[in-house]
């Protein structure tokens, strides 16, 4: 139960945080001249933010179920496919509602945001269709692309702001007033150019090593886990 809760909470709070960033939070200039948050904890648990949390929770849950179906065989694969069908539908309804709400909140019609929102829906429906056909590889790719497009939609909805203030645009944090110094940006660019390819290579190698499906038939005693065997050994 603990691992379920600690896995679900970050997925939920990730959406809550991003939704609050898009919607705007109470920011104002302090006496020191810096922009500070002046709201309370429950300001962050508004309906729009909670809907955003439901979106990310259901999308990540479905993404995980699709990956589980991709990497397993037999009964586990069947159950993961069934779970993805249901959670994928929940995610679709939540995401459409959230993106519609997001577009209605914008100060003016933004063709880029509308187009990206439509792409999110197209990619997700395509991924779920692939899951129904038990083509989990394509389903996983399309769900991953959906997540990337969804995040891009939120960033385009924000630009050039990075965190709007609900108390007035004069308190908004933008890419200009919230940016680091030129020296810091140069250092981080160099670090990113070096480290990003290394991370991608490592992740690619990891996926290649674990590219095959696994099933209970490959486990000597599938009914007993590692902790069961340790406990049995200690009590002998």
Tab-separated table of C-alpha atoms in Angstrom:
chain	number	residue	atom	x	y	z
A	1	UNK	CA	0.000	0.000	0.000
A	2	UNK	CA	2.841	2.385	0.854
A	3	UNK	CA	4.416	2.044	-2.584
A	4	UNK	CA	1.027	2.667	-4.231
A	5	UNK	CA	0.468	5.884	-2.274
A	6	UNK	CA	4.016	7.178	-2.729
A	7	UNK	CA	3.807	6.468	-6.459
A	8	UNK	CA	0.370	8.034	-6.938
A	9	UNK	CA	1.006	11.224	-4.952
A	10	UNK	CA	3.833	12.579	-7.171
A	11	UNK	CA	1.761	11.861	-10.287
A	12	UNK	CA	-1.211	13.715	-8.774
A	13	UNK	CA	0.767	16.644	-7.351
A	14	UNK	CA	2.723	17.090	-10.589
A	15	UNK	CA	-0.521	17.964	-12.349
A	16	UNK	CA	-1.721	20.133	-9.460
A	17	UNK	CA	1.525	22.116	-9.570
A	18	UNK	CA	1.507	22.625	-13.336
A	19	UNK	CA	-2.163	23.592	-13.353
A	20	UNK	CA	-1.526	26.244	-10.698
A	21	UNK	CA	1.368	27.609	-12.730
A	22	UNK	CA	-0.863	27.940	-15.796
A	23	UNK	CA	-3.820	29.383	-13.871
A	24	UNK	CA	-1.733	31.765	-11.808
A	25	UNK	CA	-1.137	32.050	-8.085
A	26	UNK	CA	-1.232	35.086	-5.751
A	27	UNK	CA	2.159	36.737	-6.253
A	28	UNK	CA	3.062	40.284	-5.313
A	29	UNK	CA	6.141	42.405	-4.748
A	30	UNK	CA	7.516	42.276	-1.208
A	31	UNK	CA	9.188	45.179	0.593
A	32	UNK	CA	12.549	43.710	-0.422
A	33	UNK	CA	11.576	44.118	-4.066
A	34	UNK	CA	11.317	40.403	-4.817
A	35	UNK	CA	8.153	38.677	-6.031
A	36	UNK	CA	6.725	36.405	-3.325
A	37	UNK	CA	3.822	33.986	-2.946
A	38	UNK	CA	1.186	35.428	-0.601
A	39	UNK	CA	-1.495	32.745	-0.757
A	40	UNK	CA	-2.199	29.813	1.527
A	41	UNK	CA	-1.984	26.068	1.055
A	42	UNK	CA	-5.643	25.644	0.106
A	43	UNK	CA	-5.304	28.267	-2.638
A	44	UNK	CA	-3.379	25.595	-4.518
A	45	UNK	CA	-6.176	23.013	-4.222
A	46	UNK	CA	-8.641	24.779	-6.509
A	47	UNK	CA	-10.902	22.835	-8.936
A	48	UNK	CA	-8.738	23.572	-11.996
A	49	UNK	CA	-5.596	22.351	-10.228
A	50	UNK	CA	-7.296	19.207	-8.923
A	51	UNK	CA	-8.521	18.441	-12.441
A	52	UNK	CA	-4.942	18.858	-13.650
A	53	UNK	CA	-3.851	16.400	-10.975
A	54	UNK	CA	-6.481	13.903	-12.112
A	55	UNK	CA	-5.218	14.253	-15.692
A	56	UNK	CA	-1.591	13.501	-14.872
A	57	UNK	CA	-2.496	10.724	-12.428
A	58	UNK	CA	-4.731	8.923	-14.942
A	59	UNK	CA	-2.383	9.525	-17.886
A	60	UNK	CA	0.695	8.275	-16.024
A	61	UNK	CA	-1.285	5.321	-14.663
A	62	UNK	CA	-2.329	4.368	-18.189
A	63	UNK	CA	1.190	4.927	-19.518
A	64	UNK	CA	2.519	2.568	-16.848
A	65	UNK	CA	-0.126	-0.066	-17.608
A	66	UNK	CA	0.757	0.063	-21.309
A	67	UNK	CA	4.449	-0.336	-20.483
A	68	UNK	CA	3.654	-3.289	-18.207
A	69	UNK	CA	1.681	-4.909	-21.032
A	70	UNK	CA	4.600	-4.235	-23.377
A	71	UNK	CA	7.151	-5.944	-21.126
A	72	UNK	CA	5.157	-8.960	-19.920
A	73	UNK	CA	3.325	-11.980	-21.297
A	74	UNK	CA	0.425	-14.148	-20.236
A	75	UNK	CA	-2.062	-13.147	-17.575
A	76	UNK	CA	-0.165	-10.063	-16.429
A	77	UNK	CA	-0.170	-8.686	-19.964
A	78	UNK	CA	-3.903	-9.343	-20.288
A	79	UNK	CA	-4.694	-7.583	-17.003
A	80	UNK	CA	-2.470	-4.624	-17.864
A	81	UNK	CA	-4.218	-4.263	-21.230
A	82	UNK	CA	-7.618	-4.306	-19.547
A	83	UNK	CA	-6.546	-1.709	-16.988
A	84	UNK	CA	-5.182	0.567	-19.724
A	85	UNK	CA	-8.516	0.444	-21.566
A	86	UNK	CA	-10.455	1.751	-18.563
A	87	UNK	CA	-7.894	4.228	-17.233
A	88	UNK	CA	-7.235	5.464	-20.777
A	89	UNK	CA	-10.889	6.434	-21.128
A	90	UNK	CA	-10.830	8.240	-17.766
A	91	UNK	CA	-7.656	10.067	-18.808
A	92	UNK	CA	-9.197	11.072	-22.145
A	93	UNK	CA	-12.278	12.635	-20.522
A	94	UNK	CA	-10.189	14.418	-17.876
A	95	UNK	CA	-7.623	15.701	-20.393
A	96	UNK	CA	-10.236	17.024	-22.832
A	97	UNK	CA	-11.998	18.845	-19.985
A	98	UNK	CA	-8.728	20.287	-18.707
A	99	UNK	CA	-7.482	21.464	-22.106
A	100	UNK	CA	-10.866	22.985	-22.939
A	101	UNK	CA	-10.811	24.848	-19.614
A	102	UNK	CA	-7.232	25.971	-20.298
A	103	UNK	CA	-8.120	27.389	-23.710
A	104	UNK	CA	-11.122	29.228	-22.269
A	105	UNK	CA	-8.891	30.841	-19.610
A	106	UNK	CA	-6.518	32.381	-22.147
A	107	UNK	CA	-6.756	36.130	-22.662
A	108	UNK	CA	-7.103	35.654	-26.423
A	109	UNK	CA	-7.535	32.874	-28.955
A	110	UNK	CA	-4.199	31.108	-29.470
A	111	UNK	CA	-4.049	28.940	-32.589
A	112	UNK	CA	-0.873	27.187	-31.424
A	113	UNK	CA	-2.399	26.121	-28.112
A	114	UNK	CA	-5.622	24.989	-29.806
A	115	UNK	CA	-3.660	22.999	-32.399
A	116	UNK	CA	-1.493	21.337	-29.756
A	117	UNK	CA	-4.602	20.506	-27.714
A	118	UNK	CA	-6.082	18.788	-30.770
A	119	UNK	CA	-2.841	16.852	-31.296
A	120	UNK	CA	-2.953	15.667	-27.678
A	121	UNK	CA	-6.394	14.175	-28.315
A	122	UNK	CA	-5.346	12.594	-31.626
A	123	UNK	CA	-2.177	11.030	-30.197
A	124	UNK	CA	-3.994	9.677	-27.141
A	125	UNK	CA	-6.855	8.139	-29.119
A	126	UNK	CA	-4.344	6.569	-31.516
A	127	UNK	CA	-2.371	5.123	-28.620
A	128	UNK	CA	-5.471	3.636	-27.020
A	129	UNK	CA	-6.507	2.170	-30.391
A	130	UNK	CA	-3.096	0.502	-30.626
A	131	UNK	CA	-3.599	-0.892	-27.126
A	132	UNK	CA	-6.946	-2.388	-28.152
A	133	UNK	CA	-5.135	-4.132	-31.010
A	134	UNK	CA	-2.531	-5.351	-28.478
A	135	UNK	CA	0.208	-3.455	-30.274
A	136	UNK	CA	1.703	-2.209	-27.033
A	137	UNK	CA	4.899	-0.859	-28.590
A	138	UNK	CA	3.001	1.683	-30.667
A	139	UNK	CA	0.609	2.343	-27.780
A	140	UNK	CA	3.560	3.191	-25.536
A	141	UNK	CA	5.114	5.477	-28.162
A	142	UNK	CA	1.872	7.377	-28.721
A	143	UNK	CA	1.167	7.744	-24.995
A	144	UNK	CA	4.706	9.092	-24.503
A	145	UNK	CA	4.244	11.544	-27.386
A	146	UNK	CA	0.902	12.565	-25.864
A	147	UNK	CA	2.560	13.425	-22.554
A	148	UNK	CA	5.279	15.460	-24.300
A	149	UNK	CA	2.691	17.315	-26.401
A	150	UNK	CA	0.505	17.945	-23.345
A	151	UNK	CA	3.414	19.566	-21.485
A	152	UNK	CA	4.298	21.606	-24.585
A	153	UNK	CA	0.704	22.850	-24.723
A	154	UNK	CA	0.953	24.183	-21.174
A	155	UNK	CA	4.260	25.930	-21.877
A	156	UNK	CA	2.876	27.584	-25.016
A	157	UNK	CA	-0.180	28.677	-23.021
A	158	UNK	CA	2.161	30.317	-20.496
A	159	UNK	CA	4.703	31.954	-22.816
A	160	UNK	CA	6.332	34.413	-22.183
A	161	UNK	CA	5.317	33.972	-18.554
A	162	UNK	CA	6.743	31.244	-16.342
A	163	UNK	CA	4.330	31.882	-13.459
A	164	UNK	CA	1.434	34.329	-13.765
A	165	UNK	CA	0.172	36.257	-10.766
A	166	UNK	CA	-3.538	36.123	-10.056
A	167	UNK	CA	-3.237	39.573	-8.433
A	168	UNK	CA	-2.152	41.398	-11.579
A	169	UNK	CA	0.082	41.013	-14.611
A	170	UNK	CA	2.589	43.480	-13.134
A	171	UNK	CA	3.592	40.730	-10.686
A	172	UNK	CA	4.003	37.982	-13.300
A	173	UNK	CA	7.249	36.051	-13.418
A	174	UNK	CA	8.415	36.030	-17.033
A	175	UNK	CA	11.319	34.528	-18.954
A	176	UNK	CA	13.007	37.919	-18.600
A	177	UNK	CA	12.628	38.831	-14.928
A	178	UNK	CA	12.946	35.232	-13.690
A	179	UNK	CA	15.976	34.209	-15.742
A	180	UNK	CA	19.396	33.472	-14.294
A	181	UNK	CA	22.479	35.522	-15.074
A	182	UNK	CA	24.201	35.178	-18.447
A	183	UNK	CA	27.106	33.316	-16.839
A	184	UNK	CA	24.797	30.778	-15.156
A	185	UNK	CA	22.905	30.208	-18.399
A	186	UNK	CA	26.172	29.605	-20.274
A	187	UNK	CA	27.391	27.113	-17.651
A	188	UNK	CA	24.075	25.246	-17.654
A	189	UNK	CA	24.081	25.127	-21.461
A	190	UNK	CA	27.505	23.473	-21.463
A	191	UNK	CA	26.425	21.023	-18.743
A	192	UNK	CA	23.240	20.181	-20.669
A	193	UNK	CA	25.145	19.634	-23.920
A	194	UNK	CA	27.436	17.158	-22.155
A	195	UNK	CA	25.034	15.386	-19.801
A	196	UNK	CA	21.878	15.109	-21.927
A	197	UNK	CA	23.446	12.794	-24.568
A	198	UNK	CA	24.938	10.660	-21.773
A	199	UNK	CA	21.543	10.285	-20.086
A	200	UNK	CA	19.882	9.421	-23.414
A	201	UNK	CA	22.562	6.830	-24.191
A	202	UNK	CA	22.220	5.275	-20.744
A	203	UNK	CA	18.421	5.159	-20.954
A	204	UNK	CA	18.597	3.706	-24.460
A	205	UNK	CA	21.023	1.024	-23.299
A	206	UNK	CA	18.754	0.181	-20.343
A	207	UNK	CA	15.738	-0.234	-22.620
A	208	UNK	CA	17.803	-2.417	-24.972
A	209	UNK	CA	18.988	-4.711	-22.167
A	210	UNK	CA	15.429	-5.191	-20.892
A	211	UNK	CA	13.807	-5.241	-24.333
A	212	UNK	CA	12.310	-8.743	-24.095
A	213	UNK	CA	9.040	-9.691	-22.464
A	214	UNK	CA	9.040	-11.605	-19.203
A	215	UNK	CA	6.502	-14.104	-17.922
A	216	UNK	CA	5.887	-16.280	-14.888
A	217	UNK	CA	7.288	-19.268	-16.798
A	218	UNK	CA	10.749	-17.678	-16.620
A	219	UNK	CA	10.652	-17.579	-12.806
A	220	UNK	CA	11.593	-20.746	-10.937
A	221	UNK	CA	8.918	-20.256	-8.280
A	222	UNK	CA	6.563	-17.443	-9.367
A	223	UNK	CA	4.421	-17.778	-6.248
A	224	UNK	CA	7.312	-16.896	-3.948
A	225	UNK	CA	9.006	-13.529	-3.914
A	226	UNK	CA	12.513	-12.676	-2.752
A	227	UNK	CA	11.326	-11.739	0.746
A	228	UNK	CA	9.503	-15.072	1.045
A	229	UNK	CA	12.687	-16.960	0.202
A	230	UNK	CA	14.760	-14.889	2.650
A	231	UNK	CA	12.222	-15.474	5.411
A	232	UNK	CA	12.173	-19.212	4.676
A	233	UNK	CA	15.985	-19.370	4.787
A	234	UNK	CA	16.191	-17.501	8.107
A	235	UNK	CA	13.685	-19.812	9.763
A	236	UNK	CA	15.370	-23.037	8.701
